[in-house]
mmCIF file of C-alpha atoms in Angstrom:
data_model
loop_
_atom_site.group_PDB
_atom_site.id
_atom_site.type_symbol
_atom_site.label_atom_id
_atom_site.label_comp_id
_atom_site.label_asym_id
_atom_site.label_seq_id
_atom_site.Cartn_x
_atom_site.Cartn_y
_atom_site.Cartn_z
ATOM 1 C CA UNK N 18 -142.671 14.348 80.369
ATOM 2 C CA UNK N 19 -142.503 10.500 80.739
ATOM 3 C CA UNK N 20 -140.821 10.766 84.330
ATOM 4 C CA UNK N 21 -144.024 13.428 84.899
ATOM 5 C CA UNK N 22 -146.692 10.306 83.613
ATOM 6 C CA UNK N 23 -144.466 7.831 85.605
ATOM 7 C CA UNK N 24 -145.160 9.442 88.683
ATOM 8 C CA UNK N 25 -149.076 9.124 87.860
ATOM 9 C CA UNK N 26 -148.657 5.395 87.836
ATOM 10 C CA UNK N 27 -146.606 5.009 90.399
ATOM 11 C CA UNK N 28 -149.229 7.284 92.560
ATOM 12 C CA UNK N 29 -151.879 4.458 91.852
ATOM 13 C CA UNK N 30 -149.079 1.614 92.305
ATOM 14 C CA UNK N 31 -148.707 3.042 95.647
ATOM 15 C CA UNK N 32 -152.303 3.083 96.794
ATOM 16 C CA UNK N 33 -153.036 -0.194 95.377
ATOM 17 C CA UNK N 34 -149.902 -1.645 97.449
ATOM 18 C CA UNK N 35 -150.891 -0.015 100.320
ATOM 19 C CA UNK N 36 -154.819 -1.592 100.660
ATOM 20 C CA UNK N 37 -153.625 -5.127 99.727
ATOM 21 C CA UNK N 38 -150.629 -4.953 101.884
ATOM 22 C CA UNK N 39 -151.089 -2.696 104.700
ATOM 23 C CA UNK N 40 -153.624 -3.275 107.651
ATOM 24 C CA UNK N 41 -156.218 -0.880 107.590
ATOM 25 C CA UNK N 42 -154.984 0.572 111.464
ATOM 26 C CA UNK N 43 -151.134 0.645 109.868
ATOM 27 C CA UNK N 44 -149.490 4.500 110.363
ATOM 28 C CA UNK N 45 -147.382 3.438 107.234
ATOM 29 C CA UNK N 46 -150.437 4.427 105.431
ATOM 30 C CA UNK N 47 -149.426 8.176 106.307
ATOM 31 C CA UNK N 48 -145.952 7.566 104.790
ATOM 32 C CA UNK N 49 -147.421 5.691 101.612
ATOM 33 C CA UNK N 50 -149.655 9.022 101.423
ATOM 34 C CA UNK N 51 -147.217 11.247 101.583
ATOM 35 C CA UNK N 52 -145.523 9.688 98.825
ATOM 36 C CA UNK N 53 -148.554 9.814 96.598
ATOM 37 C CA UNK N 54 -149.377 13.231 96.797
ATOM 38 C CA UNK N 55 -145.367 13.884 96.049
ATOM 39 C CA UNK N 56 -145.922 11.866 93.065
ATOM 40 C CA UNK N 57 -149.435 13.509 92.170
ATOM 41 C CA UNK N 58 -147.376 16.678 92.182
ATOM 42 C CA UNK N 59 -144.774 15.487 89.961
ATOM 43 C CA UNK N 60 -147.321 14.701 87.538
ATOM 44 C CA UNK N 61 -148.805 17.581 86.906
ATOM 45 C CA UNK N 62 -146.034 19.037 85.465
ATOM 46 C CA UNK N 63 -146.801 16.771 82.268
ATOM 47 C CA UNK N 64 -147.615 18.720 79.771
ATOM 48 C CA UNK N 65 -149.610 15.849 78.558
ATOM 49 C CA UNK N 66 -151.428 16.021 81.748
ATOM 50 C CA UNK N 67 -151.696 19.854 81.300
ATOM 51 C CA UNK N 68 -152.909 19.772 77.821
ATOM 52 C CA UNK N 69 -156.102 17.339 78.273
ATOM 53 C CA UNK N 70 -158.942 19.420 77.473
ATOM 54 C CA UNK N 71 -161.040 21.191 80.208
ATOM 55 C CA UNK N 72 -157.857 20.679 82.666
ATOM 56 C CA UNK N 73 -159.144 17.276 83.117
ATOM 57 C CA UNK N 74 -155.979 15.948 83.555
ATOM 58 C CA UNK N 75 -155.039 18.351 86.229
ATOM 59 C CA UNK N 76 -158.234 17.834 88.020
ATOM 60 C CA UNK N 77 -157.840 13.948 87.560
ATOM 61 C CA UNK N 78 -154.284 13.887 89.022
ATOM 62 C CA UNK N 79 -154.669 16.258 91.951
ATOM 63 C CA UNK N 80 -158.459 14.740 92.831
ATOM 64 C CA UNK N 81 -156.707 11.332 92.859
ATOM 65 C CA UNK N 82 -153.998 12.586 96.030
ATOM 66 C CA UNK N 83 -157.672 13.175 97.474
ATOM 67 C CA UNK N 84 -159.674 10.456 96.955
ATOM 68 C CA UNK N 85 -155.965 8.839 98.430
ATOM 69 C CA UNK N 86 -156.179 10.869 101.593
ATOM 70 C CA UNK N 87 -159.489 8.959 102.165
ATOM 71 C CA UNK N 88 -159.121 5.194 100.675
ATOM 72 C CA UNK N 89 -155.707 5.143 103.264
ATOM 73 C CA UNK N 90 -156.228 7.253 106.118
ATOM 74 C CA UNK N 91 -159.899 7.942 105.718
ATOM 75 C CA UNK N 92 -161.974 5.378 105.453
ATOM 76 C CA UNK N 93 -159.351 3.003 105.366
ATOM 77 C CA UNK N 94 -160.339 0.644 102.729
ATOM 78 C CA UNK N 95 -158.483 -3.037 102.967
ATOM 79 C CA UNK N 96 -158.673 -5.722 100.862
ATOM 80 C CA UNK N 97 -160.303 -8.744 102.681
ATOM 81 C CA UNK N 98 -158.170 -11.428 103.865
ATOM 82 C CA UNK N 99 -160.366 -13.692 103.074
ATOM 83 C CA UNK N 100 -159.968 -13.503 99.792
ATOM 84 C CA UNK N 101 -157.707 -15.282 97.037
ATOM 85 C CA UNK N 102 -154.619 -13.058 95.995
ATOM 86 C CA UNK N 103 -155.991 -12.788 92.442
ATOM 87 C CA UNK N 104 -159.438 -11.734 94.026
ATOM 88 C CA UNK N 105 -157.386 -8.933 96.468
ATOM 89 C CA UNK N 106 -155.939 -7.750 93.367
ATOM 90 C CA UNK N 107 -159.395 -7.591 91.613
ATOM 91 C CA UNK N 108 -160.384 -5.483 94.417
ATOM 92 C CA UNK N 109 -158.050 -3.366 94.757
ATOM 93 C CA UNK N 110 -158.530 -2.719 90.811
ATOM 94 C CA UNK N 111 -162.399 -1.964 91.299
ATOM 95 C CA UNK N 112 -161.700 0.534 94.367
ATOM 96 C CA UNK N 113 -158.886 2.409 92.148
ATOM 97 C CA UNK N 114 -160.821 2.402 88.529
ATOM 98 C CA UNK N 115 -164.343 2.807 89.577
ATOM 99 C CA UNK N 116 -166.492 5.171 87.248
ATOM 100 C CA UNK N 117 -167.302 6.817 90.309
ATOM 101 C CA UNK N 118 -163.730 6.666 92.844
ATOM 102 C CA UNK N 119 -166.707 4.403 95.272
ATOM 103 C CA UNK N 120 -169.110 7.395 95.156
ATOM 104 C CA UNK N 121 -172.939 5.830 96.111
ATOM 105 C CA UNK N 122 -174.354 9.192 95.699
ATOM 106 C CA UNK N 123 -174.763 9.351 92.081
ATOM 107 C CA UNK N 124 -177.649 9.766 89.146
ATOM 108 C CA UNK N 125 -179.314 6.492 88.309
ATOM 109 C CA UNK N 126 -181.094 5.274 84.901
ATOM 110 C CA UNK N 127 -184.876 5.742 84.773
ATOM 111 C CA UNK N 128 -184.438 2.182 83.013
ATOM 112 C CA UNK N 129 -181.373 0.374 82.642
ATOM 113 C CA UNK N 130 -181.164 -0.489 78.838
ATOM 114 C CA UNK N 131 -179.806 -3.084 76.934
ATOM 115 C CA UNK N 132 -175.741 -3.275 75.964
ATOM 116 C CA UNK N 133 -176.628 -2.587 72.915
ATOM 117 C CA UNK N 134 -178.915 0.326 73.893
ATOM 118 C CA UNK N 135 -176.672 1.885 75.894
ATOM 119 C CA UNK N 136 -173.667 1.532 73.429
ATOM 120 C CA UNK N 137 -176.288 3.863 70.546
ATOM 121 C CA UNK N 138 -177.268 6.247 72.916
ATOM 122 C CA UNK N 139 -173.871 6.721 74.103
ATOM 123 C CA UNK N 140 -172.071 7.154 71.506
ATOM 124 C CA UNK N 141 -175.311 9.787 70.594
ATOM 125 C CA UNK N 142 -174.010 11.847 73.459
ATOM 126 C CA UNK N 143 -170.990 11.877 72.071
ATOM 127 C CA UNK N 144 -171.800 13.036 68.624
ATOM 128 C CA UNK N 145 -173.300 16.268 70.159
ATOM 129 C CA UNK N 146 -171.247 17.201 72.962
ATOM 130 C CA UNK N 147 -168.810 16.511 70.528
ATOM 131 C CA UNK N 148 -170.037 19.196 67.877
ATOM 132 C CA UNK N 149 -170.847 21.337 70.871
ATOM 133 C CA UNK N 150 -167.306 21.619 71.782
ATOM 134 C CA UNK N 151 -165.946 21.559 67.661
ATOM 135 C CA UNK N 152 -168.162 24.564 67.325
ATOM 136 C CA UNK N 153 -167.190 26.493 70.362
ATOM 137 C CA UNK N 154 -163.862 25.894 69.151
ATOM 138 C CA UNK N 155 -164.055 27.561 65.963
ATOM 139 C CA UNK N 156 -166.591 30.443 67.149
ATOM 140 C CA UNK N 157 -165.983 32.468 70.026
ATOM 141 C CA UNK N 158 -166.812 35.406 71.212
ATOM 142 C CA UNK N 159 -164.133 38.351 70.232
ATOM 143 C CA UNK N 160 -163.291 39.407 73.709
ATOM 144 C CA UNK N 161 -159.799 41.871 74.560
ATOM 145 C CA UNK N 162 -158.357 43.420 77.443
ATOM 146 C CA UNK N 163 -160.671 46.304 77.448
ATOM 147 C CA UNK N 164 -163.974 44.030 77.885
ATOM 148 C CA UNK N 165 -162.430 43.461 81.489
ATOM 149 C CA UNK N 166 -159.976 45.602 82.177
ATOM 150 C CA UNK N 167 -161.714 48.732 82.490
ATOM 151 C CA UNK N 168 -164.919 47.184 84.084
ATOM 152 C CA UNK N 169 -166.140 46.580 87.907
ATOM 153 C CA UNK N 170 -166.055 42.692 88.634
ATOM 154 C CA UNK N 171 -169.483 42.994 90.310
ATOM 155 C CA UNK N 172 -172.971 44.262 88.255
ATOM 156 C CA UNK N 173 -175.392 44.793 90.783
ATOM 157 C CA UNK N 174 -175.218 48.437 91.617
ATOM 158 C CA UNK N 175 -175.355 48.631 87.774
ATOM 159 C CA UNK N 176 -177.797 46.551 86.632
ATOM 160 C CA UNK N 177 -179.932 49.626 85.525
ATOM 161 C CA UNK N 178 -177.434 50.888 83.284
ATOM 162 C CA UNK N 179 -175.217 47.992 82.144
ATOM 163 C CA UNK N 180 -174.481 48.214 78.407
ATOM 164 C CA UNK N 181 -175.337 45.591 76.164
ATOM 165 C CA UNK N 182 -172.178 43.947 74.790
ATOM 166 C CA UNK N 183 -171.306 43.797 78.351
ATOM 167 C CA UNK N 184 -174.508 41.705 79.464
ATOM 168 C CA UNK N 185 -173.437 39.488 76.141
ATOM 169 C CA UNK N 186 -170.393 38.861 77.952
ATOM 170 C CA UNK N 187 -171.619 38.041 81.222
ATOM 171 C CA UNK N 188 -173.800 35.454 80.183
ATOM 172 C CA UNK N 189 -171.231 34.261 77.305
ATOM 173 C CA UNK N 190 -168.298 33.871 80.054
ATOM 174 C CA UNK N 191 -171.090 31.821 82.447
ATOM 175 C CA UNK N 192 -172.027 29.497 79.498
ATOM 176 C CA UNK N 193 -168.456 28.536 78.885
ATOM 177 C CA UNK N 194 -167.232 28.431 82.404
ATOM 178 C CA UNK N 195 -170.629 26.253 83.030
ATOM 179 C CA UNK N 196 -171.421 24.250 80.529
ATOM 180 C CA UNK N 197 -168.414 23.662 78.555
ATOM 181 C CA UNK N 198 -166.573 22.036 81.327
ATOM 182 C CA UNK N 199 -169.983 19.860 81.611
ATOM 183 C CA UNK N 200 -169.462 18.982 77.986
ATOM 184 C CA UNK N 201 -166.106 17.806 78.238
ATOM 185 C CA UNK N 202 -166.515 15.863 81.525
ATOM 186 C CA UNK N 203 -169.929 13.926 80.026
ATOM 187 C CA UNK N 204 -168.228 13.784 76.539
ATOM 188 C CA UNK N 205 -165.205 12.157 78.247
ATOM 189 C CA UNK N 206 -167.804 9.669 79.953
ATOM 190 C CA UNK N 207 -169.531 8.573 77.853
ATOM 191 C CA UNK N 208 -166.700 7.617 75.874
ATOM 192 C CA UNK N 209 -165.255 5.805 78.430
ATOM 193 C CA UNK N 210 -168.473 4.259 79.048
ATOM 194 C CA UNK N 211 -168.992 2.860 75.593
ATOM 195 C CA UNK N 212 -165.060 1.689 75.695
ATOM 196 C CA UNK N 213 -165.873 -0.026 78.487
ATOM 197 C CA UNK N 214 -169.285 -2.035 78.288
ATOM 198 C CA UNK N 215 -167.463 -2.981 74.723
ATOM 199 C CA UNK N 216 -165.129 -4.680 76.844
ATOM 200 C CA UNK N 217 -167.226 -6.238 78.910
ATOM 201 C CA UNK N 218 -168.344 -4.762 81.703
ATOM 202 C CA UNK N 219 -171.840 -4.052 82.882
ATOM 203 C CA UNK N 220 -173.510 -1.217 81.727
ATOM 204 C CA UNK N 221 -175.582 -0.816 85.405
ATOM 205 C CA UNK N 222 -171.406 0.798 86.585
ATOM 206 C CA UNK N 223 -172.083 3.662 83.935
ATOM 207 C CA UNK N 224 -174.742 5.711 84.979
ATOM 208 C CA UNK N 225 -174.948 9.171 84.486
ATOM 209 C CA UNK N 226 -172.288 11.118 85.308
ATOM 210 C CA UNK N 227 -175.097 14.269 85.527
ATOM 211 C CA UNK N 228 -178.438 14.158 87.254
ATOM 212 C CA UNK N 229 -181.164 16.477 85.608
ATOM 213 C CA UNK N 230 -181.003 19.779 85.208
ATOM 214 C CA UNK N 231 -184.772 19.768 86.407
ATOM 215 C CA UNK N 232 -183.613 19.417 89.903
ATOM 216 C CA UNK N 233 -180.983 22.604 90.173
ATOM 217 C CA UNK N 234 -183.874 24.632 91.706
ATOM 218 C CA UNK N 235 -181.424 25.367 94.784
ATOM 219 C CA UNK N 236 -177.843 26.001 94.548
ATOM 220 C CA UNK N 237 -177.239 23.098 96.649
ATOM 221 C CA UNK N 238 -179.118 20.645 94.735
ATOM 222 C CA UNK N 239 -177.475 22.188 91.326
ATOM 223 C CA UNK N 240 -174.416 21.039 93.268
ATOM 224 C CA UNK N 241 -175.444 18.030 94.809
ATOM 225 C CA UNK N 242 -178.131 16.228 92.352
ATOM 226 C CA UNK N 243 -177.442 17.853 88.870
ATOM 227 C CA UNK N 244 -173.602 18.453 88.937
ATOM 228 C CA UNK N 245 -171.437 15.373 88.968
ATOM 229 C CA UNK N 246 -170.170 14.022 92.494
ATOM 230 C CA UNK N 247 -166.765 12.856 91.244
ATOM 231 C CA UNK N 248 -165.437 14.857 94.654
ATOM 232 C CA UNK N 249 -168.050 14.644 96.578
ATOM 233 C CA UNK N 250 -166.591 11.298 98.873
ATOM 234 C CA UNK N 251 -162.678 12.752 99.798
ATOM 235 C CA UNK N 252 -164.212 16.522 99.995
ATOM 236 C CA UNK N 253 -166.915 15.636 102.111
ATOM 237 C CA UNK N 254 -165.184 12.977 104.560
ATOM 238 C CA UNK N 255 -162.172 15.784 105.507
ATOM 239 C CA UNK N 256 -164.724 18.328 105.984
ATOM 240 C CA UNK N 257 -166.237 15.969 108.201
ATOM 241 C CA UNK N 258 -163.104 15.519 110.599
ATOM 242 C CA UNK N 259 -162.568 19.393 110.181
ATOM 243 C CA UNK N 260 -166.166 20.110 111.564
ATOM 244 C CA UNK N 261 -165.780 17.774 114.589
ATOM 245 C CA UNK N 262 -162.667 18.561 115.085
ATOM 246 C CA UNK N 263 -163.379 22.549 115.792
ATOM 247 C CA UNK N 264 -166.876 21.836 116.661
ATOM 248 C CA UNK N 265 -167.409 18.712 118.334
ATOM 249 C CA UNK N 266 -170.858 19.570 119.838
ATOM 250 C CA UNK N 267 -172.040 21.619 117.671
ATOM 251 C CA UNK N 268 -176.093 21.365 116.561
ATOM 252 C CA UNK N 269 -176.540 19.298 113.415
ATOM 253 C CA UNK N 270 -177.620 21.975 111.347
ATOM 254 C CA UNK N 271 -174.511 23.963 112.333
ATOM 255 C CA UNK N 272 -172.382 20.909 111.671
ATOM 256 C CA UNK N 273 -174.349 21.016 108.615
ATOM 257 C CA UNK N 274 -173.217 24.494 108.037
ATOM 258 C CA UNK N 275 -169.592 23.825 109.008
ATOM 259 C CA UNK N 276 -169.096 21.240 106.899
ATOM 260 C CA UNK N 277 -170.553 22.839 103.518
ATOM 261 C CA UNK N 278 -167.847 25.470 104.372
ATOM 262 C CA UNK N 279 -165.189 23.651 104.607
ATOM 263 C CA UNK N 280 -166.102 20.903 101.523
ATOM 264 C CA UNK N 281 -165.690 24.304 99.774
ATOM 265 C CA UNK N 282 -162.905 25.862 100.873
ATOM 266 C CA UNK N 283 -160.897 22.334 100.048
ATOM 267 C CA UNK N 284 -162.573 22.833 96.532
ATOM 268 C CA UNK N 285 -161.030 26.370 96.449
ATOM 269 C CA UNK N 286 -157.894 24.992 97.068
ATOM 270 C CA UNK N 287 -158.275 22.192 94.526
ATOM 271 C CA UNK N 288 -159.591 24.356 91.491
ATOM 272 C CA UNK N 289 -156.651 27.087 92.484
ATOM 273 C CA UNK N 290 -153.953 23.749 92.328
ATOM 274 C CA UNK N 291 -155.231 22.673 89.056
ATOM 275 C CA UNK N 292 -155.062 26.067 87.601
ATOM 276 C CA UNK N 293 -152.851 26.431 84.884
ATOM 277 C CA UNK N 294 -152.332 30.350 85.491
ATOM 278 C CA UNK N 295 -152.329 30.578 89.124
ATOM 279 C CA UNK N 296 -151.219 33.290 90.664
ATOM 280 C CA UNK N 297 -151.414 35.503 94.134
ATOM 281 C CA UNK N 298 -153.596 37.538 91.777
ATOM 282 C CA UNK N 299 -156.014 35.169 91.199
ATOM 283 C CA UNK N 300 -155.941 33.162 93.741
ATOM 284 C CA UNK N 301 -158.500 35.346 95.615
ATOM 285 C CA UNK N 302 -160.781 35.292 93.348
ATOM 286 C CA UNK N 303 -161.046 31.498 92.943
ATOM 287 C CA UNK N 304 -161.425 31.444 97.124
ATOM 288 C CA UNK N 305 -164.518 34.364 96.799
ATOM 289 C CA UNK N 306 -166.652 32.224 94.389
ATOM 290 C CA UNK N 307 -166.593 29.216 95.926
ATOM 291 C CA UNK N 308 -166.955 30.231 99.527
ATOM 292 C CA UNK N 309 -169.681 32.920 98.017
ATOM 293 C CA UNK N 310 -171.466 29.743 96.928
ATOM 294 C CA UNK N 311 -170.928 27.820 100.336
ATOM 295 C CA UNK N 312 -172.486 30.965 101.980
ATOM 296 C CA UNK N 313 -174.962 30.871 99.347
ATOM 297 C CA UNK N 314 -175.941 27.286 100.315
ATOM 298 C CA UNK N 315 -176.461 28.416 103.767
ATOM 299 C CA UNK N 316 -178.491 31.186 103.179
ATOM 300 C CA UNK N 317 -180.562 28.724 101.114
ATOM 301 C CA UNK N 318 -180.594 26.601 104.259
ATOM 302 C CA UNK N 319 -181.904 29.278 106.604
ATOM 303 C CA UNK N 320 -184.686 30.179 104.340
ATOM 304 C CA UNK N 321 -186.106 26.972 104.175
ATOM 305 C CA UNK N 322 -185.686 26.023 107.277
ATOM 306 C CA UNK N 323 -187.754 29.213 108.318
ATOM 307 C CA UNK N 324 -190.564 28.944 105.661
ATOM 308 C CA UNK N 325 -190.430 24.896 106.358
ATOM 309 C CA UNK N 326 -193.965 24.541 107.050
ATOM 310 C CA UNK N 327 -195.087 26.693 103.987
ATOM 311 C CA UNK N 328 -192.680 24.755 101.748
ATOM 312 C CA UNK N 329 -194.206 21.730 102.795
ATOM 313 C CA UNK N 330 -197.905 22.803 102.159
ATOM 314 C CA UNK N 331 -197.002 23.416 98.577
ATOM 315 C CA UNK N 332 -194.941 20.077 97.958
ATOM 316 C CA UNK N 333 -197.085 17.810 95.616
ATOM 317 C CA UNK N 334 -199.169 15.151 96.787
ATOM 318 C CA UNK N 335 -196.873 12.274 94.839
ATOM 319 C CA UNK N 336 -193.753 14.103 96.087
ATOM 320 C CA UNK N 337 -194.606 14.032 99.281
ATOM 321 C CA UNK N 338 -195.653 10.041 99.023
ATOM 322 C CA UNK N 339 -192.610 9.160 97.574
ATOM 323 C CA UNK N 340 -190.260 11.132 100.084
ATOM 324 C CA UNK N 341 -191.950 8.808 102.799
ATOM 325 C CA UNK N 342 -190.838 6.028 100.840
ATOM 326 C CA UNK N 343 -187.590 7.200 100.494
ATOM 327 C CA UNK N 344 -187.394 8.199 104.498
ATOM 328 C CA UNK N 345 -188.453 4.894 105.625
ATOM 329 C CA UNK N 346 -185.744 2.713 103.291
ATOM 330 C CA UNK N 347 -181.756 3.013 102.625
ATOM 331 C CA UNK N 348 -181.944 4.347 99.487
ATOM 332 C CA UNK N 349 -180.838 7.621 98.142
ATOM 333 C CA UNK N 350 -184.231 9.644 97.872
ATOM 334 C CA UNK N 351 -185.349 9.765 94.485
ATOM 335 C CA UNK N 352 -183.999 13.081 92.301
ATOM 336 C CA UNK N 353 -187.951 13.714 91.066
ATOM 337 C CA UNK N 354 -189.345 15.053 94.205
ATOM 338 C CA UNK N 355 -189.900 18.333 93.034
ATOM 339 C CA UNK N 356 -191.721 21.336 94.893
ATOM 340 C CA UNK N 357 -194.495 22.638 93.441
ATOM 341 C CA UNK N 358 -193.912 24.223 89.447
ATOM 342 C CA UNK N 359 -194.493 28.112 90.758
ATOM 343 C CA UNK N 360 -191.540 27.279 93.132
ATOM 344 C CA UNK N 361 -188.937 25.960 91.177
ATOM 345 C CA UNK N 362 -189.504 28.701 88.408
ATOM 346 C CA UNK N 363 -188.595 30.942 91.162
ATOM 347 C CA UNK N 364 -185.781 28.721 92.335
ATOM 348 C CA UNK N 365 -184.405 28.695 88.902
ATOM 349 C CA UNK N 366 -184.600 32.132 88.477
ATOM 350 C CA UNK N 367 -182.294 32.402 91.555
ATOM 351 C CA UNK N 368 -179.807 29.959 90.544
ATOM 352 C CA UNK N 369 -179.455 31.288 87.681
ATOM 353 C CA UNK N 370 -179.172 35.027 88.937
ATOM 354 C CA UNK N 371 -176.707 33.885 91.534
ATOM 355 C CA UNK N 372 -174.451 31.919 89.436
ATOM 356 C CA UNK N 373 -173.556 34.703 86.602
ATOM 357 C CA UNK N 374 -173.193 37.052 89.259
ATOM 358 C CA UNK N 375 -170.164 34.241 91.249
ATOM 359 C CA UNK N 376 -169.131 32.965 87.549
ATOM 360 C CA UNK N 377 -168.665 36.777 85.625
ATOM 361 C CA UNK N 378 -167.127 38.237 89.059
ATOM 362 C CA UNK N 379 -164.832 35.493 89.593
ATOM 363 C CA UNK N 380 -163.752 35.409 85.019
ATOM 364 C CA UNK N 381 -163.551 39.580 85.224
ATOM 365 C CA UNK N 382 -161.305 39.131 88.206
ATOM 366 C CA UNK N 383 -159.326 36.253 87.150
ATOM 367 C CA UNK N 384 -158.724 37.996 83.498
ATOM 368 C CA UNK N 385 -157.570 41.227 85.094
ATOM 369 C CA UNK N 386 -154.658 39.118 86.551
ATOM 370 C CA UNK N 387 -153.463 37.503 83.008
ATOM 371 C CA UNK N 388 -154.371 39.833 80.271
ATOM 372 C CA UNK N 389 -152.219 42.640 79.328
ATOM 373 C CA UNK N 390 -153.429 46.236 79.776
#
C-alpha cells in the first residue's frame, strides 16, 4: 500500500520536475509522461486510494495522468526563466495544487465574502452534505438481485405499465448515482476550502466547485455550468487535437459536434478506469451512457440551432442586455442568462426525463454484471 501512495507522489514529483526543468518544446516531456501515467497506475492499486469515498481517489489519481497529458505535452506549461528558483518552485506548486488543475471556466461568487464569512458558511455546507451522506448511509433502499435481474434496462416502451416499486427504484438509483457523488465532491471542497483559507490563502481561489442548478435547463449546460469542470481542461484540449486531427476542415459547428464526442468518449474511458468492478460486462454500459449523453448534447444543438430565431424572441429583455455585454468583453458570460421561465420548465422537464432514462439503464445494466442471480 505505501509503494501504491509512493507512486502518487512521485507522479506529481515528476510533473513538477518536468515544467521547472524541461523546455516547454523538449520530447523528454513524452518520456516524463509516460512515466507518470505508469506511476498513476501503480497507485490505484492503494487500497487507500480505492477506499476514499465516492471513488474520489480513483478519479483523483487517474484525472491527474490527464491533466499531465496536457500541462507537458499539451499546453506545455513552463516555469518562467525569469523568475527566482524559489519563485519557479512556487509556480510550479500553484499549477500542480490549484483548486481547479488551471480550469478558468468555473462558478464565481455573487459576492466574495469576508474570511471569516466564508470560513461559517463553509463549514455550513459541510454540516449538511455531511448529514446528507450519514443518513444515506444508514437508510437505503432494500434493493436484491431480482429488482434488476429480471427487468429490461430501458422503460420507455413500458412507461404505461411500469409497476410502482420499480419507478421507486428508478428515481432512487438516479438520486444516488446523481447527487450523492455531488455531495461528496462539494463536501470534500468545502473542506478543503475552509483548511485552506485557515492557512492563509485567499478565499477569491475557492469558488464554487458547482454552478446553480437553475441553469441545467439543457443537458449541456447541466454539464457545462451546473456540474463541476474539474475535467473539463485535459478532456477538452485532446478532444481538440482528435477533432482536427480527423477533421481538419470541418465547419465549426461540426467541429463542435466532433469534439463533444470525443470529450465523452475519453470520459467513458476514464469513469470505466476508475471503476472498482470493471468488467467486459460492464464496460458497455458505461460507453452507452456517456456517448448517449454526447448524442444527446447534439441533438440539443440541432434543435436550437433550428428554432434559433424563436429562441431568441423569447429570451428576456435583461438576458439579452447582458449577453451583449458578455459578447463584447473576455469574460466568461454570466451563468444568469436564462431563457424565458415557460422554457426552462420545459428544459428541465427534459433533463430530467433524459437523465433517469441514461442513469437507471446504465445502474440496471451495470448490476446485472455484479449481482448474483
Amino acid at each position: 500500500m505505501a509503494g501504491s501512495v509512493f507512486s502518487l507522489v512521485a507522479s506529481h514529483l515528476l510533473a513538477g520536475f518536468a515544467m521547472v526543468h524541461l523546455d516547454a518544446s523538449s520530447h523528454h516531456r513524452y518520456y516524463i509522461l509516460l512515466l507518470i501515467v505508469f506511476c498513476c497506475f501503480d497507485a490505484v492499486r492503494s487500497p487507500l486510494i480505492q477506499n476514499i469515498p465516492g471513488q474520489i481517489g480513483l478519479e483523483y489519481t487517474l484525472g491527474f495522468a490527464f491533466h499531465a497529458t496536457n500541462f507537458l505535452c499539451l499546453a506545455r506549461l513552463a516555469a518562467p526563466k525569469k523568475y527566482s528558483a524559489q519563485d519557479r518552485y512556487s509556480w510550479v506548486l500553484n499549477q500542480l495544487f490549484d483548486p481547479r488543475w488551471t480550469v478558468r471556466r468555473m462558478p464565481r461568487f455573487e459576492r466574495l465574502p469576508s474570511k471569516h464569512l466564508f470560513i461559517v458558511r463553509r463549514l455550513f455546507d459541510v454540516t449538511w452534505l455531511g448529514t446528507i451522506l450519514y443518513a444515506h448511509s444508514q437508510w437505503r433502499l432494500r434493493i436484491d438481485s431480482r429488482d434488476f435481474l429480471d427487468i429490461p434496462d430501458g422503460f420507455l416502451p413500458r412507461l404505461h405499465t411500469l409497476p410502482p416499486r420499480e419507478v421507486i427504484i428508478r428515481l432512487y438509483v438516479y438520486v444516488v448515482s446523481t447527487y450523492i457523488p455531488y455531495c461528496t465532491l462539494r463536501l470534500g471542497h468545502c473542506a478543503t476550502s475552509v483548511l485552506a483559507v485557515i492557512c492563509g490563502d485567499d478565499p477569491a481561489r475557492w469558488p464554487p466547485l458547482f454552478g446553480s442548478i437553475k441553469d441545467a435547463y439543457t443537458i449541456r449546460n447541466f454539464y457545462s455550468r451546473f456540474w463541476h469542470q474539474l475535467m473539463r481542461k485535459p478532456f477538452t484540449s485532446i478532444s481538440v487535437l482528435c477533432a482536427r486531427t480527423v477533421a481538419p476542415f470541418a465547419p465549426k459547428h461540426v467541429m463542435t459536434w466532433l469534439v463533444i464526442l470525443f470529450t465523452f468518449a475519453l470520459s467513458a474511458i476514464f469513469h470505466i478506469l476508475a471503476s472498482t468492478d470493471v468488467s467486459m460486462c460492464s464496460i458497455y454500459p458505461q460507453a452507452r451512457f456517456y456517448m448517449s449523453t454526447a448524442v444527446a448534447m447534439i441533438f440539443e444543438d440541432v434543435v436550437q440551432r433550428f428554432f434559433r430565431s424563436d429562441l431568441e424572441g423569447l429570451r428576456n429583455t435583461q438576458g439579452k442586455e447582458r449577453e451583449k455585454r458578455d459578447k463584447s468583453s473576455t469574460k466568461i458570460p454570466e451563468a444568469n442568462v436564462r431563457p424565458k421561465l415557460a422554457w426552462r420548465v420545459l428544459g428541465y422537464c427534459w433533463v430530467f426525463g433524459f437523465d433517469i432514462w441514461a442513469v437507471s439503464k446504465l445502474v440496471y445494466s451495470s448490476h446485472k454484471c455484479i449481482l448474483p442471480g
